[in-house]
mmCIF file of C-alpha atoms in Angstrom:
data_model
loop_
_atom_site.group_PDB
_atom_site.id
_atom_site.type_symbol
_atom_site.label_atom_id
_atom_site.label_comp_id
_atom_site.label_asym_id
_atom_site.label_seq_id
_atom_site.Cartn_x
_atom_site.Cartn_y
_atom_site.Cartn_z
ATOM 1 C CA MET U 19 98.257 -27.480 42.483
ATOM 2 C CA LYS U 20 97.364 -31.144 42.934
ATOM 3 C CA ILE U 21 99.651 -34.201 42.937
ATOM 4 C CA ILE U 22 98.515 -37.760 42.177
ATOM 5 C CA HIS U 23 100.556 -40.890 42.985
ATOM 6 C CA VAL U 24 100.776 -43.461 40.182
ATOM 7 C CA PRO U 25 102.170 -46.792 41.511
ATOM 8 C CA CYS U 26 104.069 -48.701 38.831
ATOM 9 C CA LEU U 27 106.413 -51.651 38.366
ATOM 10 C CA GLU U 28 107.117 -53.341 41.729
ATOM 11 C CA ASP U 29 107.663 -50.439 44.122
ATOM 12 C CA ASN U 30 108.092 -47.331 41.957
ATOM 13 C CA TYR U 31 106.018 -44.182 41.938
ATOM 14 C CA SER U 32 105.321 -41.871 39.040
ATOM 15 C CA TYR U 33 103.522 -38.621 39.820
ATOM 16 C CA VAL U 34 101.112 -36.416 37.912
ATOM 17 C CA ILE U 35 101.346 -32.715 38.830
ATOM 18 C CA ILE U 36 98.138 -30.880 37.971
ATOM 19 C CA ASP U 37 97.574 -27.182 37.421
ATOM 20 C CA GLU U 38 93.950 -27.124 38.595
ATOM 21 C CA ALA U 39 93.315 -23.730 36.989
ATOM 22 C CA THR U 40 94.276 -24.807 33.461
ATOM 23 C CA LYS U 41 93.805 -28.601 33.745
ATOM 24 C CA GLU U 42 97.304 -29.021 32.339
ATOM 25 C CA GLY U 43 99.805 -31.360 33.913
ATOM 26 C CA ALA U 44 103.305 -32.762 34.088
ATOM 27 C CA VAL U 45 104.410 -36.297 34.836
ATOM 28 C CA VAL U 46 107.465 -37.266 36.883
ATOM 29 C CA ASP U 47 109.333 -40.485 35.931
ATOM 30 C CA PRO U 48 106.693 -42.194 33.733
ATOM 31 C CA ALA U 49 108.007 -45.765 34.000
ATOM 32 C CA GLU U 50 104.653 -47.155 32.806
ATOM 33 C CA PRO U 51 103.261 -44.422 30.536
ATOM 34 C CA GLU U 52 99.964 -46.201 29.890
ATOM 35 C CA LYS U 53 99.071 -45.907 33.582
ATOM 36 C CA VAL U 54 100.014 -42.245 33.643
ATOM 37 C CA VAL U 55 97.962 -41.465 30.542
ATOM 38 C CA GLN U 56 94.972 -43.293 32.038
ATOM 39 C CA VAL U 57 95.196 -41.242 35.245
ATOM 40 C CA ALA U 58 95.388 -38.059 33.169
ATOM 41 C CA LYS U 59 92.314 -39.058 31.164
ATOM 42 C CA GLU U 60 90.347 -39.946 34.295
ATOM 43 C CA ASN U 61 91.076 -36.495 35.706
ATOM 44 C CA GLY U 62 90.577 -34.565 32.465
ATOM 45 C CA ILE U 63 94.224 -33.497 32.364
ATOM 46 C CA ASN U 64 96.230 -32.499 29.298
ATOM 47 C CA LEU U 65 99.792 -33.710 29.897
ATOM 48 C CA LYS U 66 102.258 -31.067 28.747
ATOM 49 C CA SER U 67 105.643 -31.977 30.269
ATOM 50 C CA VAL U 68 107.751 -34.933 31.361
ATOM 51 C CA LEU U 69 110.204 -34.522 34.255
ATOM 52 C CA THR U 70 112.821 -37.273 34.594
ATOM 53 C CA THR U 71 114.929 -37.464 37.752
ATOM 54 C CA HIS U 72 117.654 -39.773 36.367
ATOM 55 C CA HIS U 73 118.539 -42.184 33.573
ATOM 56 C CA HIS U 74 117.799 -45.560 35.217
ATOM 57 C CA TRP U 75 115.279 -47.568 33.186
ATOM 58 C CA ASP U 76 112.725 -47.782 36.001
ATOM 59 C CA HIS U 77 112.417 -43.979 35.940
ATOM 60 C CA ALA U 78 113.165 -42.993 32.331
ATOM 61 C CA GLY U 79 111.997 -46.119 30.504
ATOM 62 C CA GLY U 80 108.640 -44.670 29.461
ATOM 63 C CA ASN U 81 109.895 -41.381 28.038
ATOM 64 C CA ASP U 82 109.902 -42.479 24.403
ATOM 65 C CA LYS U 83 106.183 -43.229 24.601
ATOM 66 C CA ILE U 84 105.285 -39.758 25.808
ATOM 67 C CA LYS U 85 106.149 -37.444 22.939
ATOM 68 C CA GLN U 86 104.535 -34.115 23.779
ATOM 69 C CA LEU U 87 107.114 -32.206 25.840
ATOM 70 C CA LEU U 88 105.686 -28.700 25.897
ATOM 71 C CA SER U 89 105.575 -25.956 28.554
ATOM 72 C CA LEU U 90 103.597 -26.502 31.727
ATOM 73 C CA GLY U 91 100.621 -24.388 32.744
ATOM 74 C CA SER U 92 101.517 -20.832 33.684
ATOM 75 C CA ASP U 93 100.385 -21.236 37.293
ATOM 76 C CA ILE U 94 103.087 -23.761 38.254
ATOM 77 C CA ASN U 95 106.781 -23.010 38.809
ATOM 78 C CA ILE U 96 109.474 -25.687 38.436
ATOM 79 C CA LEU U 97 113.062 -25.354 39.672
ATOM 80 C CA CYS U 98 115.585 -28.033 38.627
ATOM 81 C CA LEU U 99 118.036 -28.985 41.389
ATOM 82 C CA HIS U 100 121.195 -30.961 40.600
ATOM 83 C CA THR U 101 121.359 -33.681 43.270
ATOM 84 C CA PRO U 102 124.165 -36.026 42.165
ATOM 85 C CA CYS U 103 125.505 -39.215 43.741
ATOM 86 C CA HIS U 104 123.029 -41.991 42.935
ATOM 87 C CA THR U 105 123.725 -40.921 39.343
ATOM 88 C CA LYS U 106 126.003 -38.121 38.153
ATOM 89 C CA GLY U 107 123.224 -36.205 36.433
ATOM 90 C CA HIS U 108 120.436 -36.802 38.945
ATOM 91 C CA ILE U 109 117.884 -33.987 39.044
ATOM 92 C CA SER U 110 115.277 -33.210 41.682
ATOM 93 C CA TYR U 111 112.348 -30.940 40.824
ATOM 94 C CA TYR U 112 111.109 -28.280 43.241
ATOM 95 C CA VAL U 113 107.555 -27.344 42.277
ATOM 96 C CA THR U 114 105.306 -24.599 43.633
ATOM 97 C CA GLY U 115 102.122 -22.823 42.697
ATOM 98 C CA LYS U 116 102.114 -19.392 41.068
ATOM 99 C CA GLU U 117 102.550 -17.605 44.409
ATOM 100 C CA GLU U 118 105.065 -20.205 45.673
ATOM 101 C CA GLU U 119 102.330 -22.013 47.598
ATOM 102 C CA ASP U 120 102.066 -25.800 48.015
ATOM 103 C CA PRO U 121 105.821 -26.511 47.712
ATOM 104 C CA ALA U 122 106.773 -30.046 46.704
ATOM 105 C CA VAL U 123 110.012 -31.706 45.656
ATOM 106 C CA PHE U 124 110.334 -34.813 43.488
ATOM 107 C CA THR U 125 113.558 -36.481 44.552
ATOM 108 C CA GLY U 126 113.729 -39.653 42.461
ATOM 109 C CA ASP U 127 116.359 -41.925 44.014
ATOM 110 C CA THR U 128 118.367 -39.273 45.884
ATOM 111 C CA LEU U 129 116.157 -38.758 48.937
ATOM 112 C CA PHE U 130 113.750 -41.444 50.108
ATOM 113 C CA ILE U 131 111.483 -41.274 53.132
ATOM 114 C CA ALA U 132 113.958 -41.950 55.971
ATOM 115 C CA GLY U 133 116.641 -42.987 53.483
ATOM 116 C CA CYS U 134 118.748 -42.142 50.457
ATOM 117 C CA GLY U 135 119.861 -43.775 47.228
ATOM 118 C CA LYS U 136 122.937 -45.942 46.818
ATOM 119 C CA PHE U 137 126.132 -44.170 45.790
ATOM 120 C CA PHE U 138 126.245 -45.724 42.310
ATOM 121 C CA GLU U 139 127.978 -42.830 40.533
ATOM 122 C CA GLY U 140 129.084 -40.513 43.316
ATOM 123 C CA THR U 141 130.602 -39.991 46.733
ATOM 124 C CA ALA U 142 129.498 -39.394 50.299
ATOM 125 C CA GLU U 143 130.565 -35.769 49.875
ATOM 126 C CA GLN U 144 128.164 -35.387 46.954
ATOM 127 C CA MET U 145 125.301 -37.071 48.779
ATOM 128 C CA TYR U 146 125.844 -34.832 51.799
ATOM 129 C CA GLN U 147 125.649 -31.772 49.535
ATOM 130 C CA SER U 148 122.547 -33.113 47.779
ATOM 131 C CA LEU U 149 120.672 -34.114 50.946
ATOM 132 C CA CYS U 150 121.742 -31.721 53.656
ATOM 133 C CA VAL U 151 122.493 -28.596 51.632
ATOM 134 C CA THR U 152 120.518 -28.575 48.375
ATOM 135 C CA LEU U 153 117.360 -30.395 49.500
ATOM 136 C CA GLY U 154 117.794 -29.566 53.166
ATOM 137 C CA SER U 155 117.656 -25.838 52.425
ATOM 138 C CA LEU U 156 114.150 -26.065 50.967
ATOM 139 C CA PRO U 157 111.285 -24.727 53.114
ATOM 140 C CA LYS U 158 110.428 -27.115 55.939
ATOM 141 C CA PRO U 159 106.795 -27.642 54.810
ATOM 142 C CA THR U 160 107.966 -28.827 51.362
ATOM 143 C CA GLN U 161 106.360 -32.186 50.599
ATOM 144 C CA VAL U 162 108.803 -34.907 49.545
ATOM 145 C CA TYR U 163 107.776 -37.266 46.737
ATOM 146 C CA CYS U 164 110.402 -39.951 46.167
ATOM 147 C CA GLY U 165 110.761 -42.649 43.540
ATOM 148 C CA HIS U 166 110.137 -45.850 45.511
ATOM 149 C CA GLU U 167 108.024 -47.271 48.340
ATOM 150 C CA TYR U 168 110.921 -48.127 50.674
ATOM 151 C CA THR U 169 109.646 -46.362 53.779
ATOM 152 C CA VAL U 170 109.030 -49.272 56.159
ATOM 153 C CA LYS U 171 112.433 -50.873 55.539
ATOM 154 C CA ASN U 172 114.152 -47.497 55.739
ATOM 155 C CA LEU U 173 112.559 -46.722 59.094
ATOM 156 C CA GLN U 174 113.445 -50.152 60.443
ATOM 157 C CA PHE U 175 117.055 -49.516 59.491
ATOM 158 C CA ALA U 176 116.944 -45.973 60.902
ATOM 159 C CA LEU U 177 116.110 -47.458 64.294
ATOM 160 C CA THR U 178 119.350 -49.463 64.212
ATOM 161 C CA VAL U 179 121.156 -46.116 64.042
ATOM 162 C CA GLU U 180 118.946 -44.184 66.475
ATOM 163 C CA PRO U 181 116.932 -46.729 68.499
ATOM 164 C CA ASP U 182 115.673 -44.040 70.879
ATOM 165 C CA ASN U 183 114.305 -41.687 68.211
ATOM 166 C CA ALA U 184 110.638 -41.390 69.191
ATOM 167 C CA LYS U 185 109.710 -39.678 65.909
ATOM 168 C CA THR U 186 111.078 -42.645 63.961
ATOM 169 C CA VAL U 187 109.233 -45.164 66.139
ATOM 170 C CA GLN U 188 105.988 -43.260 65.622
ATOM 171 C CA LYS U 189 106.551 -42.916 61.871
ATOM 172 C CA LEU U 190 107.289 -46.646 61.489
ATOM 173 C CA SER U 191 104.045 -47.613 63.209
ATOM 174 C CA TRP U 192 102.112 -45.242 60.947
ATOM 175 C CA ALA U 193 103.892 -46.471 57.800
ATOM 176 C CA GLN U 194 103.201 -50.116 58.618
ATOM 177 C CA HIS U 195 99.499 -49.369 58.997
ATOM 178 C CA GLN U 196 99.504 -47.471 55.703
ATOM 179 C CA ARG U 197 101.050 -50.368 53.805
ATOM 180 C CA GLN U 198 98.774 -52.940 55.446
ATOM 181 C CA ALA U 199 95.872 -50.861 54.146
ATOM 182 C CA GLY U 200 97.398 -50.732 50.664
ATOM 183 C CA LEU U 201 98.096 -47.003 50.933
ATOM 184 C CA PRO U 202 101.274 -45.046 50.095
ATOM 185 C CA THR U 203 103.546 -43.640 52.780
ATOM 186 C CA ILE U 204 104.492 -40.741 50.542
ATOM 187 C CA PRO U 205 104.781 -37.761 50.841
ATOM 188 C CA SER U 206 106.691 -36.716 53.918
ATOM 189 C CA THR U 207 108.137 -33.216 54.387
ATOM 190 C CA ILE U 208 111.627 -31.760 54.535
ATOM 191 C CA GLU U 209 111.003 -30.963 58.199
ATOM 192 C CA GLU U 210 110.074 -34.573 58.911
ATOM 193 C CA GLU U 211 113.162 -35.874 57.095
ATOM 194 C CA TRP U 212 115.345 -33.765 59.376
ATOM 195 C CA GLN U 213 113.654 -35.566 62.283
ATOM 196 C CA ILE U 214 113.697 -39.209 61.103
ATOM 197 C CA ASN U 215 116.223 -39.640 58.298
ATOM 198 C CA PRO U 216 119.637 -40.738 59.627
ATOM 199 C CA PHE U 217 121.320 -39.663 56.385
ATOM 200 C CA MET U 218 120.115 -36.091 56.952
ATOM 201 C CA ARG U 219 120.885 -36.083 60.677
ATOM 202 C CA VAL U 220 124.642 -36.604 60.304
ATOM 203 C CA ASP U 221 125.421 -33.058 61.485
ATOM 204 C CA LEU U 222 124.312 -34.084 64.989
ATOM 205 C CA PRO U 223 127.352 -34.791 67.224
ATOM 206 C CA GLU U 224 125.454 -37.496 69.107
ATOM 207 C CA LEU U 225 124.708 -39.375 65.881
ATOM 208 C CA GLN U 226 128.326 -39.090 64.738
ATOM 209 C CA GLU U 227 129.452 -40.484 68.090
ATOM 210 C CA ARG U 228 126.946 -43.337 67.886
ATOM 211 C CA VAL U 229 128.394 -44.517 64.557
ATOM 212 C CA GLY U 230 132.012 -43.885 65.566
ATOM 213 C CA CYS U 231 132.686 -40.945 63.262
ATOM 214 C CA LYS U 232 133.983 -37.399 63.633
ATOM 215 C CA SER U 233 132.412 -35.545 60.712
ATOM 216 C CA PRO U 234 129.064 -35.420 58.902
ATOM 217 C CA VAL U 235 130.453 -36.829 55.644
ATOM 218 C CA GLU U 236 132.271 -39.644 57.439
ATOM 219 C CA ALA U 237 129.061 -40.499 59.308
ATOM 220 C CA LEU U 238 127.043 -40.449 56.085
ATOM 221 C CA ARG U 239 129.521 -42.813 54.427
ATOM 222 C CA GLU U 240 129.443 -45.159 57.430
ATOM 223 C CA ILE U 241 125.636 -45.240 57.616
ATOM 224 C CA ARG U 242 125.366 -45.920 53.872
ATOM 225 C CA GLN U 243 127.817 -48.825 54.199
ATOM 226 C CA ARG U 244 125.782 -50.218 57.084
ATOM 227 C CA LYS U 245 122.590 -49.897 55.068
ATOM 228 C CA ASP U 246 124.176 -51.648 52.070
ATOM 229 C CA ASN U 247 125.089 -54.601 54.305
ATOM 230 C CA TRP U 248 121.863 -54.612 56.323
ATOM 231 C CA ARG U 249 119.579 -57.612 55.898
ATOM 232 C CA GLY U 250 116.678 -56.555 58.081
#
């Protein structure tokens, strides 16, 4: 299985998932379908499926232009995970090869690298379940492909919550170099998110104490409020 980033709009990513054995593929969140189709043509891929994480126009806006929604190649498995909060019906897609190799998850606007989506249609309780239970239970090597290039800002904010987190400091330096070179910072892994993402680290007593809270959900709500008001 191969995954190709397709930058679109201002800071969005679409993704093309390729079954290298059959040369069939799926596209995740085709906001600019012309770009996706061009990438498929350049790689000799027959697009067979469209996977949409949620209804916001910058993720679902290109669906009407991609009509052929057939089954994906037989060597790729897709599991739909309900990850509500940013939107009520938000779906993340857990994708593996035929033998469950090369695990990847496409998280839309629920889980970002070192961040999470705003609580537009849900609660802190729902986001905790989506991040720390549903997505957090995936295998640690699972690669995380999110919907936007927010990594640098997210890491800068994460350091306001955990200024002594050496993993976050290291990741920020790397991400800044990536962006300066015009390269994506995506993917990360589930294991790495447990290390650098303050929204997934709310079970830690020391983090709860740092933000003045006594439970994971309370800490998650507090950190999201801080992020919403942050102007870094």
